[in-house]
PDB file of C-alpha atoms in Angstrom:
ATOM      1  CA  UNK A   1     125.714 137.639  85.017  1.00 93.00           C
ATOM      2  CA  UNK A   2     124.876 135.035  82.492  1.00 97.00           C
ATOM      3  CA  UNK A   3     123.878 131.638  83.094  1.00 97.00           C
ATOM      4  CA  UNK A   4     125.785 128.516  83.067  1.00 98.00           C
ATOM      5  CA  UNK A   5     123.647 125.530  81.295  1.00 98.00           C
ATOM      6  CA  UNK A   6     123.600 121.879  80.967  1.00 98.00           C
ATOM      7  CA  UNK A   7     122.067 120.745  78.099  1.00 98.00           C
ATOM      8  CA  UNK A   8     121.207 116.969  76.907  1.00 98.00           C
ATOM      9  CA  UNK A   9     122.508 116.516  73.478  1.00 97.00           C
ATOM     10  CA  UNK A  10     120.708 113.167  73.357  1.00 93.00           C
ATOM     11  CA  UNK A  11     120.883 110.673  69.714  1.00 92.00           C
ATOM     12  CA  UNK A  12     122.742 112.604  66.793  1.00 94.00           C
ATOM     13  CA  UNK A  13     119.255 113.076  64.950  1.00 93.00           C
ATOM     14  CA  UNK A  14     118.244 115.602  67.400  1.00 95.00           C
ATOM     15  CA  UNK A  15     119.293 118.085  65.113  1.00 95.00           C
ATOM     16  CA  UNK A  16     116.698 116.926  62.646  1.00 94.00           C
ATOM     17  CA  UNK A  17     114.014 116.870  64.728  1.00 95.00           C
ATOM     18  CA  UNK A  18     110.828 118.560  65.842  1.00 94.00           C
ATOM     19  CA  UNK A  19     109.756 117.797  69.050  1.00 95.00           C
ATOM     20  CA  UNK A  20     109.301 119.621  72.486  1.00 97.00           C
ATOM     21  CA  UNK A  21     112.781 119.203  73.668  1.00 97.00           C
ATOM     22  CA  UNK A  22     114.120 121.097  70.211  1.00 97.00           C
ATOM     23  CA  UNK A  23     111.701 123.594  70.594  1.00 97.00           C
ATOM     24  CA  UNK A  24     111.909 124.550  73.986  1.00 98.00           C
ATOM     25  CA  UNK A  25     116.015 124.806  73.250  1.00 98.00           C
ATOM     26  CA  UNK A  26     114.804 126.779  69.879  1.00 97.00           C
ATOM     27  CA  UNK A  27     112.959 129.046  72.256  1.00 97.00           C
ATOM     28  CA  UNK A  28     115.470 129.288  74.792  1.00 97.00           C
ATOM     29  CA  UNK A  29     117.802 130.723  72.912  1.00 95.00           C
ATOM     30  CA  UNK A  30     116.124 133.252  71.684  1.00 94.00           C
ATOM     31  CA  UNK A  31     115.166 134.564  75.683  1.00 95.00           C
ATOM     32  CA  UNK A  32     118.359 134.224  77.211  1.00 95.00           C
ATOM     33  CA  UNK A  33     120.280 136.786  77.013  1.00 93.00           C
ATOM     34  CA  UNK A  34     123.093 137.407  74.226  1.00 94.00           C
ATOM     35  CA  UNK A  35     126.004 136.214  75.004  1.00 98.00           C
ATOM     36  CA  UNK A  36     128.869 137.813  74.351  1.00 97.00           C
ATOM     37  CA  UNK A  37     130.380 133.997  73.685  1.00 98.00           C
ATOM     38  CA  UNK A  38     130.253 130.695  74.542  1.00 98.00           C
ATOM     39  CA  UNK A  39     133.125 128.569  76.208  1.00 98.00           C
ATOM     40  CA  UNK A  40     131.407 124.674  75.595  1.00 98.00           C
ATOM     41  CA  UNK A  41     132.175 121.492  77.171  1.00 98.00           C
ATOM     42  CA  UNK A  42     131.879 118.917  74.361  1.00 98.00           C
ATOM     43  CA  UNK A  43     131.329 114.766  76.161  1.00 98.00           C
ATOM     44  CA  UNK A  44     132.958 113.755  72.399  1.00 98.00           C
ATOM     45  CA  UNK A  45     135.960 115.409  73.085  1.00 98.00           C
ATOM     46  CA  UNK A  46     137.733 113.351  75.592  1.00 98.00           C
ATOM     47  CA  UNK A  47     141.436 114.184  76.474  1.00 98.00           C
ATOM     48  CA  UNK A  48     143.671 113.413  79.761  1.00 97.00           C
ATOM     49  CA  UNK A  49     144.613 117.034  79.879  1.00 98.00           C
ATOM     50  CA  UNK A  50     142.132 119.808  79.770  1.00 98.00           C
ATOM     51  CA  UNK A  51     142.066 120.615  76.007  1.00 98.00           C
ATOM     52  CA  UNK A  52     140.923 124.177  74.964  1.00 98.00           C
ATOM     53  CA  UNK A  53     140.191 125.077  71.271  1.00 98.00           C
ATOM     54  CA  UNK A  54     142.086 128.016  69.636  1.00 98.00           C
ATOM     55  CA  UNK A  55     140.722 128.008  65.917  1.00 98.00           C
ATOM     56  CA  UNK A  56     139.522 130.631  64.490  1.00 97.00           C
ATOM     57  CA  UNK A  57     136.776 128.372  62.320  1.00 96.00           C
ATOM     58  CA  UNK A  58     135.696 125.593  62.860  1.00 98.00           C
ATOM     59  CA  UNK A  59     135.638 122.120  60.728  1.00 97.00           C
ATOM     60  CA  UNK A  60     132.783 119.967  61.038  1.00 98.00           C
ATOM     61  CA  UNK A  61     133.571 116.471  62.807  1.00 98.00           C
ATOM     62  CA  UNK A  62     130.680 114.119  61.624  1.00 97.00           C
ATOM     63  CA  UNK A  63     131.217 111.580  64.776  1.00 95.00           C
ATOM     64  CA  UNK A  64     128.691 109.146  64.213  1.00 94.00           C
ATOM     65  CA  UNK A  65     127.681 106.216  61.710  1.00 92.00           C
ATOM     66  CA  UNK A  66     124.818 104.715  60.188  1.00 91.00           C
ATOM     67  CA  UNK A  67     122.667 108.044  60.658  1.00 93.00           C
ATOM     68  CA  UNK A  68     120.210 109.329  57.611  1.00 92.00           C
ATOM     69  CA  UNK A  69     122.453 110.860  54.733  1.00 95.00           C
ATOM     70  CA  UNK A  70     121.230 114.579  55.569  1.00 96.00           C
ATOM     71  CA  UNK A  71     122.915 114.337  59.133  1.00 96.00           C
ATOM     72  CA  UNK A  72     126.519 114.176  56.892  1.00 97.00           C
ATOM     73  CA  UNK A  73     125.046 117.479  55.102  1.00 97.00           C
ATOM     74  CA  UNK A  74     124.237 119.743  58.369  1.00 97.00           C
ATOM     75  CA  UNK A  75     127.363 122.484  58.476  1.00 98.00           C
ATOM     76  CA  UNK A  76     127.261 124.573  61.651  1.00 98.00           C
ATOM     77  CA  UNK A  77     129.978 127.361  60.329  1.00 97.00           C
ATOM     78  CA  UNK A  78     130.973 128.238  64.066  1.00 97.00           C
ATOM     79  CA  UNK A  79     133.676 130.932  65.007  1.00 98.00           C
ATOM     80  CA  UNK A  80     136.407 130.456  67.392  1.00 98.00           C
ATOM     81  CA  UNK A  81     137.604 133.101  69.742  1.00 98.00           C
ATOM     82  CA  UNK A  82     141.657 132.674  70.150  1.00 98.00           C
ATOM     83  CA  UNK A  83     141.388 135.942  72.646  1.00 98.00           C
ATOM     84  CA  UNK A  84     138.841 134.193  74.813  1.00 98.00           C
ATOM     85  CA  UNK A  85     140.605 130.821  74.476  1.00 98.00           C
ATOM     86  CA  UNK A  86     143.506 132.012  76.152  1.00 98.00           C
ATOM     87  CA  UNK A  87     141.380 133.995  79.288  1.00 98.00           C
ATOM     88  CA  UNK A  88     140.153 130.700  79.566  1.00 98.00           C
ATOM     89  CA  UNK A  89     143.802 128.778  79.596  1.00 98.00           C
ATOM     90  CA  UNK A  90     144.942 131.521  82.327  1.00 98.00           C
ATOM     91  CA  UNK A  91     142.017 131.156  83.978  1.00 98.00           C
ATOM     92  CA  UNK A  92     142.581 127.045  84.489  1.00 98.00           C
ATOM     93  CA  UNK A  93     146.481 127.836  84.970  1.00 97.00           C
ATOM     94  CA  UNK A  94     145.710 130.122  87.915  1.00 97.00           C
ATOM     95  CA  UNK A  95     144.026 127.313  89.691  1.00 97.00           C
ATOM     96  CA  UNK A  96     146.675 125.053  89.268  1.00 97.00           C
ATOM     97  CA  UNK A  97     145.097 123.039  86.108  1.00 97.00           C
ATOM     98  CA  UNK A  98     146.987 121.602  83.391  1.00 97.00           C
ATOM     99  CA  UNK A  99     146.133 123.159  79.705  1.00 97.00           C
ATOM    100  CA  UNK A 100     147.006 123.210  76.505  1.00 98.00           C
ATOM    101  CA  UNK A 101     145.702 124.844  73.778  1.00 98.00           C
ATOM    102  CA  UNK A 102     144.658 122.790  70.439  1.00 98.00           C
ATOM    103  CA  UNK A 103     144.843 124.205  67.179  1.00 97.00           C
ATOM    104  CA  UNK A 104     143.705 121.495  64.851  1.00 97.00           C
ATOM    105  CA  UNK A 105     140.302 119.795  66.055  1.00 98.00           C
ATOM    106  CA  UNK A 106     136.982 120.552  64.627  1.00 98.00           C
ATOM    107  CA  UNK A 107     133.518 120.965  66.124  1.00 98.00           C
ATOM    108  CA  UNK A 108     132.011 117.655  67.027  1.00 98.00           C
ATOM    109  CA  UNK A 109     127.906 116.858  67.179  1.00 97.00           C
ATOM    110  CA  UNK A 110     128.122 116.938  71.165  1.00 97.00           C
ATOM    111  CA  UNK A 111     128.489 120.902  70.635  1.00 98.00           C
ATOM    112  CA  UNK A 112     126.919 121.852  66.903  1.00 98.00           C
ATOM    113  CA  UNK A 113     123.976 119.947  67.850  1.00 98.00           C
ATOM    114  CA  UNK A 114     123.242 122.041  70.987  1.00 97.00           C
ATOM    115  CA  UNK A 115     124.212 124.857  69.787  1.00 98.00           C
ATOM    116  CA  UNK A 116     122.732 124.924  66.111  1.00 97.00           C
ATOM    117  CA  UNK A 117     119.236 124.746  67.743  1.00 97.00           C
ATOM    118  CA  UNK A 118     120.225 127.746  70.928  1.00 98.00           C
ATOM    119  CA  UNK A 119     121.915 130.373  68.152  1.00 97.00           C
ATOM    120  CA  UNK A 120     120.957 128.482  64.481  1.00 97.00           C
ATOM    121  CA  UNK A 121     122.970 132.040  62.675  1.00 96.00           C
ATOM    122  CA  UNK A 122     125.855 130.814  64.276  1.00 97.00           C
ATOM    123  CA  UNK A 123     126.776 134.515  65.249  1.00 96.00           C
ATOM    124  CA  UNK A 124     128.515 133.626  68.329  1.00 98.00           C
ATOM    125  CA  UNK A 125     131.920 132.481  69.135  1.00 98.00           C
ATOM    126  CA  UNK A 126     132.388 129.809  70.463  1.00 98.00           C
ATOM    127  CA  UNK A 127     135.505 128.071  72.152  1.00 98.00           C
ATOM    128  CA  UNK A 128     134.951 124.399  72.831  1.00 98.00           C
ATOM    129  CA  UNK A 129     136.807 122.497  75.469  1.00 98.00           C
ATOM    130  CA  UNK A 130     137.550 118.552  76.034  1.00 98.00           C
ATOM    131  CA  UNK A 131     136.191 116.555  79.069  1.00 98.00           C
ATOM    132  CA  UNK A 132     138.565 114.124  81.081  1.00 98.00           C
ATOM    133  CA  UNK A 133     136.959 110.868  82.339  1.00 97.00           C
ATOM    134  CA  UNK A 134     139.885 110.300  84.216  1.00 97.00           C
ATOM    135  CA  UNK A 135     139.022 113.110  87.145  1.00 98.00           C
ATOM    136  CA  UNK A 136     137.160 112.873  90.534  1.00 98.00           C
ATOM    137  CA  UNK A 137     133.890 114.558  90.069  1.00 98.00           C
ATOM    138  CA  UNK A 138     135.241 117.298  92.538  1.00 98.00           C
ATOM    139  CA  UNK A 139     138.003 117.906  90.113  1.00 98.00           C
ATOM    140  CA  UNK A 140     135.250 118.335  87.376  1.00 98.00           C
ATOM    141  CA  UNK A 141     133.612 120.909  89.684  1.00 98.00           C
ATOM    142  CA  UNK A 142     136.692 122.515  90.294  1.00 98.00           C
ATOM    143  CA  UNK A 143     137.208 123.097  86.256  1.00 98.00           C
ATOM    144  CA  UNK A 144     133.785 124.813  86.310  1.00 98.00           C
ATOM    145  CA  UNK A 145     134.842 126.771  88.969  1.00 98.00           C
ATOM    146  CA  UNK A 146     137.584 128.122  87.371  1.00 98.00           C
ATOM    147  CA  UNK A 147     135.565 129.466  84.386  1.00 98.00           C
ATOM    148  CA  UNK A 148     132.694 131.914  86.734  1.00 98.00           C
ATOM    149  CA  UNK A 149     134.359 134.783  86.158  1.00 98.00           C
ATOM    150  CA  UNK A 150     133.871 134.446  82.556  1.00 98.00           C
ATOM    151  CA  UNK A 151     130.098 134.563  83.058  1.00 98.00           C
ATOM    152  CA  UNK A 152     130.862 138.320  84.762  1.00 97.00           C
ATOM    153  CA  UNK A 153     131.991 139.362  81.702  1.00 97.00           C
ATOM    154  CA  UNK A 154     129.031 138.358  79.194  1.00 97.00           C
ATOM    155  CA  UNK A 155     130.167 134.556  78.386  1.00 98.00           C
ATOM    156  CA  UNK A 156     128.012 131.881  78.939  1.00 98.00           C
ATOM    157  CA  UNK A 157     129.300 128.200  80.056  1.00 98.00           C
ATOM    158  CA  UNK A 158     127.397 124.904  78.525  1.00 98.00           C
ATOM    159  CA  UNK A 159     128.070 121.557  79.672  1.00 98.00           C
ATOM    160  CA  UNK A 160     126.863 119.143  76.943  1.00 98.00           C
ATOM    161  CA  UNK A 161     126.452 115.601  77.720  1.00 98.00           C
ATOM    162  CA  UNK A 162     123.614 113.599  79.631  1.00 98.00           C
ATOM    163  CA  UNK A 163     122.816 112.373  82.961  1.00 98.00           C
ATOM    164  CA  UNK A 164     121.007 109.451  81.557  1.00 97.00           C
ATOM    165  CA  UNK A 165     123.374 107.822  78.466  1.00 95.00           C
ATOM    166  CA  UNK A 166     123.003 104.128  78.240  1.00 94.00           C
ATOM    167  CA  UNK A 167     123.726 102.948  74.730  1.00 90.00           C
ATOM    168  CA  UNK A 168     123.799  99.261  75.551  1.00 86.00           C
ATOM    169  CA  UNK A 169     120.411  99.596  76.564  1.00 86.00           C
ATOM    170  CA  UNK A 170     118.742 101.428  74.081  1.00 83.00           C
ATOM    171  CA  UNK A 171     115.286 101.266  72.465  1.00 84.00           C
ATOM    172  CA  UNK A 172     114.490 102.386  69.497  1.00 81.00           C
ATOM    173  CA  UNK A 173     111.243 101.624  69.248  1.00 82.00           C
ATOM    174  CA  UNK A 174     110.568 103.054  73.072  1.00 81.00           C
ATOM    175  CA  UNK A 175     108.484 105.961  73.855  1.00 81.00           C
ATOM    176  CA  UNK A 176     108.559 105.776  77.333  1.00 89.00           C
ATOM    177  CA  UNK A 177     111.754 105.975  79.831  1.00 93.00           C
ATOM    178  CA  UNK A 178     112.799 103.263  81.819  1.00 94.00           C
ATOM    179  CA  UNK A 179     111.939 103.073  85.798  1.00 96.00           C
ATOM    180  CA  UNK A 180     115.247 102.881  86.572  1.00 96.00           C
ATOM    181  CA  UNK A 181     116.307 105.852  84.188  1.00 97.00           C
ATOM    182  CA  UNK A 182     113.399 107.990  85.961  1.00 97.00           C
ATOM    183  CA  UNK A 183     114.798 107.250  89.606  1.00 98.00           C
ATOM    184  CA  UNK A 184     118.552 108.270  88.731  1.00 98.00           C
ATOM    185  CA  UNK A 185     117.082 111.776  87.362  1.00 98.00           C
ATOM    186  CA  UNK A 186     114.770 112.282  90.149  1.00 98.00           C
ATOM    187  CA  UNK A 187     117.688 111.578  93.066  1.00 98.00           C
ATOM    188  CA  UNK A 188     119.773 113.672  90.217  1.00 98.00           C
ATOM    189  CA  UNK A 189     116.944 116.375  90.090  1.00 98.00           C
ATOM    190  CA  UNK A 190     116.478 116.612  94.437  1.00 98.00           C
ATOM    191  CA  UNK A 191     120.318 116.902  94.652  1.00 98.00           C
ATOM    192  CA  UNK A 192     121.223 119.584  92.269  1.00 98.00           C
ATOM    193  CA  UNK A 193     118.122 122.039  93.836  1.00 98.00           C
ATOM    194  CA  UNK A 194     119.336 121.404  97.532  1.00 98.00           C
ATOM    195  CA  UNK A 195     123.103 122.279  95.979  1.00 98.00           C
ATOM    196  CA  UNK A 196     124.376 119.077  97.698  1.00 98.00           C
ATOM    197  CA  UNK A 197     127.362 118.628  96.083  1.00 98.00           C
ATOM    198  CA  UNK A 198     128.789 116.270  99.061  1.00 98.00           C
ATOM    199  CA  UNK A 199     125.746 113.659  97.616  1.00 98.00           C
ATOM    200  CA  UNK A 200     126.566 114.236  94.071  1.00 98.00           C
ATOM    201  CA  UNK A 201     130.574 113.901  94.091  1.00 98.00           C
ATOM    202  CA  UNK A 202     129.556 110.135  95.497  1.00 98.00           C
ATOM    203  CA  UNK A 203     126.529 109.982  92.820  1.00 98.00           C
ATOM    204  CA  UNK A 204     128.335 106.514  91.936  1.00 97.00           C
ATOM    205  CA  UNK A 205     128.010 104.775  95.271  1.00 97.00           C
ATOM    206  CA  UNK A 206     124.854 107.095  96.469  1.00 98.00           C
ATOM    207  CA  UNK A 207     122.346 107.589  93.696  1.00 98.00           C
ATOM    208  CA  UNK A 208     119.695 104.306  92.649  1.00 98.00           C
ATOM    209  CA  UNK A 209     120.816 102.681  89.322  1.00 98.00           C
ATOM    210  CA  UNK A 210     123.939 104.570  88.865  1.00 98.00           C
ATOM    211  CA  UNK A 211     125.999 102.277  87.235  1.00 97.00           C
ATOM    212  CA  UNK A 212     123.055 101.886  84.760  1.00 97.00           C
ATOM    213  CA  UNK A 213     122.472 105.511  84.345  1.00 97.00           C
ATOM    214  CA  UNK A 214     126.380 106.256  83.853  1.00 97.00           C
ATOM    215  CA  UNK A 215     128.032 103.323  82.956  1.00 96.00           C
ATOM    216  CA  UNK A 216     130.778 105.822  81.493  1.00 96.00           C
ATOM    217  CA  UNK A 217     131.236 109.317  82.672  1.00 98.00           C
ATOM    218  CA  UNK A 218     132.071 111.679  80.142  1.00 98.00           C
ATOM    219  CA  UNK A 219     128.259 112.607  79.467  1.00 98.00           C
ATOM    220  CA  UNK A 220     127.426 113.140  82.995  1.00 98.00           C
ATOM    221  CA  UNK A 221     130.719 115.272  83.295  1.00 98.00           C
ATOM    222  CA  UNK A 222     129.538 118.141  81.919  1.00 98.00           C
ATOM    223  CA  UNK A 223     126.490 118.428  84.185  1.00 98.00           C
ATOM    224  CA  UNK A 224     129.343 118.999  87.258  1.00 98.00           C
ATOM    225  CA  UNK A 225     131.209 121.360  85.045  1.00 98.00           C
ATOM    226  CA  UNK A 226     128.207 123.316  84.764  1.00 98.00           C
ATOM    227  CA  UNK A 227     127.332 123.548  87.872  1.00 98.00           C
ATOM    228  CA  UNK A 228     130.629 124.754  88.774  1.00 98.00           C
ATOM    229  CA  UNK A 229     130.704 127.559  87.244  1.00 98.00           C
ATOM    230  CA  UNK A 230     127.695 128.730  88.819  1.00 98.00           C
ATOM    231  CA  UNK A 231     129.660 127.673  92.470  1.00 98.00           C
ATOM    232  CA  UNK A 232     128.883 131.511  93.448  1.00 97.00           C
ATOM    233  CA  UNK A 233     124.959 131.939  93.251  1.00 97.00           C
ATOM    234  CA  UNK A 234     124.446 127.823  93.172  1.00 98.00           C
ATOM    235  CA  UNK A 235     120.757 127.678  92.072  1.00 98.00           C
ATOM    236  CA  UNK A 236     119.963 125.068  89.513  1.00 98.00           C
ATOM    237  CA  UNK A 237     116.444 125.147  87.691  1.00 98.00           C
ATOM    238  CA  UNK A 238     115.259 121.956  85.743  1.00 98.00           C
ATOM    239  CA  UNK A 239     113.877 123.902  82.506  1.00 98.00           C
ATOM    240  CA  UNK A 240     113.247 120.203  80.653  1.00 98.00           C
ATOM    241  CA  UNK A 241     112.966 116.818  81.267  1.00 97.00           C
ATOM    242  CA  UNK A 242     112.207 114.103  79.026  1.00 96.00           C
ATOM    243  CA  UNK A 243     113.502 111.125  77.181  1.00 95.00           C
ATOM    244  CA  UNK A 244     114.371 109.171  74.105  1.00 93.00           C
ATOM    245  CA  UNK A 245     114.329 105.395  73.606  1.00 92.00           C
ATOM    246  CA  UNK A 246     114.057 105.030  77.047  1.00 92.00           C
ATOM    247  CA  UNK A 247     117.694 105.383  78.269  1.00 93.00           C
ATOM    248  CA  UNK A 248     118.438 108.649  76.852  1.00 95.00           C
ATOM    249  CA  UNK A 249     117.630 111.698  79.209  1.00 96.00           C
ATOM    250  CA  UNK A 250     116.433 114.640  77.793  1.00 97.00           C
ATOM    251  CA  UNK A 251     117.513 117.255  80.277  1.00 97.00           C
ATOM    252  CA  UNK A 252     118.007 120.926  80.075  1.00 98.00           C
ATOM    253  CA  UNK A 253     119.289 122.994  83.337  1.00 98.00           C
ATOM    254  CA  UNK A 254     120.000 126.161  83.996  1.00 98.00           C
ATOM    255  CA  UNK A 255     122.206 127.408  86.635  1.00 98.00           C
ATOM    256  CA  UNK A 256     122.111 131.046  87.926  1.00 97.00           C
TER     257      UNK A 256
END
């Protein structure tokens, strides 16, 4: 059974740098198991139906401005998998989940950054999918749920986003995180290991400094998307925690 993960994909740069976060996702990849592929939930891929990627090569989508000139010169030359995109489409349909396929889009920095440092030989398929903002969290949980039999069969799931994404509040000079920042990841952090998914579909109204730790959704989506498709064993393990510029979480779980 392979894992389902969430992984922080934190400021574009992260591909360029050498810290303890990027190695312990260097290392990571390298003792996980293989996977056979990877079906990817991308927080820069927003759509209002559930979008799943049918290529089989990937573009690169530079989505980001003002960054150091080598960022515009990292290629990730990732492989679709058309045969695994549609298990995946039949797998959403069964459930009653509204699909459609997309032939056209690229691969976007929420997804080559994460997985450039996991598999950097980009010998792995890879079929990314879209996030919609627009959906209860239960509804996000319910999309992950759809997916667990994929992880039966050799695939591994990755939610890429952050729990932690404030933009407007960003540091660059900070080393530390904020208190506030800290508190959301540690209600975050007690929830996930208890399972308590009643606390976390109400993370808005229940959790300390929500609305500052999430003041959009789409990179804390992928955390719940995750987790669903580890609904049938539902233990999470915090493998990394850190941050950058003080509202950016650093967070790595895996859920087995």
């Amino acid at each position: 059974m392979m894992p389902s993960l969430f992984i922080a994909h934190g400021a574009p740069t992260l591909a360029l740098e050498n810290n303890d976060y990027t190695k312990m996702l260097k290392e990571l990849g390298s003792r996980l198991p293989i996977p056979r592929a990877i079906v990817l939930f991308s927080a820069h891929w927003e759509e209002p139906v559930q979008a799943v990627s049918a290529v089989e090569k990937y573009d690169m989508i530079y989505d980001f401005y003002g960054f150091p000139p080598e960022m515009y010169d990292i290629v990730y030359p990732a492989k679709g998998d058309t045969v695994l995109a549609k298990q995946v489409l039949n797998l959403l349909a069964e459930q009653g989940i509204d699909t459609r396929a997309d032939t056209i889009r690229g691969i976007d920095h929420g997804a080559w950054v994460v997985l450039r440092l996991l598999y950097p030989q980009a010998n792995i398929p890879v079929v990314v999918l879209s996030v919609n903002p627009g959906l209860s969290p239960e509804e996000q949980y319910r999309i992950g749920q759809a997916l667990t039999p994929l992880r039966k069969d050799g695939i591994m799931v990755i939610g890429s986003g952050g729990t932690v994404h404030n933009l407007r509040r960003v540091n660059w000079q900070s080393t530390e995180a904020e208190a506030w920042a800290v508190k959301f990841d540690d209600w975050l952090e007690e929830k996930i290991e208890k399972w308590d998914t009643g606390s976390l579909f109400t993370y808005e109204t229940e959790a300390p400094y929500a609305r500052e730790a999430v003041p959009r959704n789409e990179h804390f989506i992928p955390l719940l998307l995750a987790m669903g498709a580890a609904d049938n064993g539902r233990k999470g393990t915090l493998l990394h925690q850190e941050y950058q510029y003080g509202t950016l979480s650093l967070s790595c779980w895996r859920f087995d």
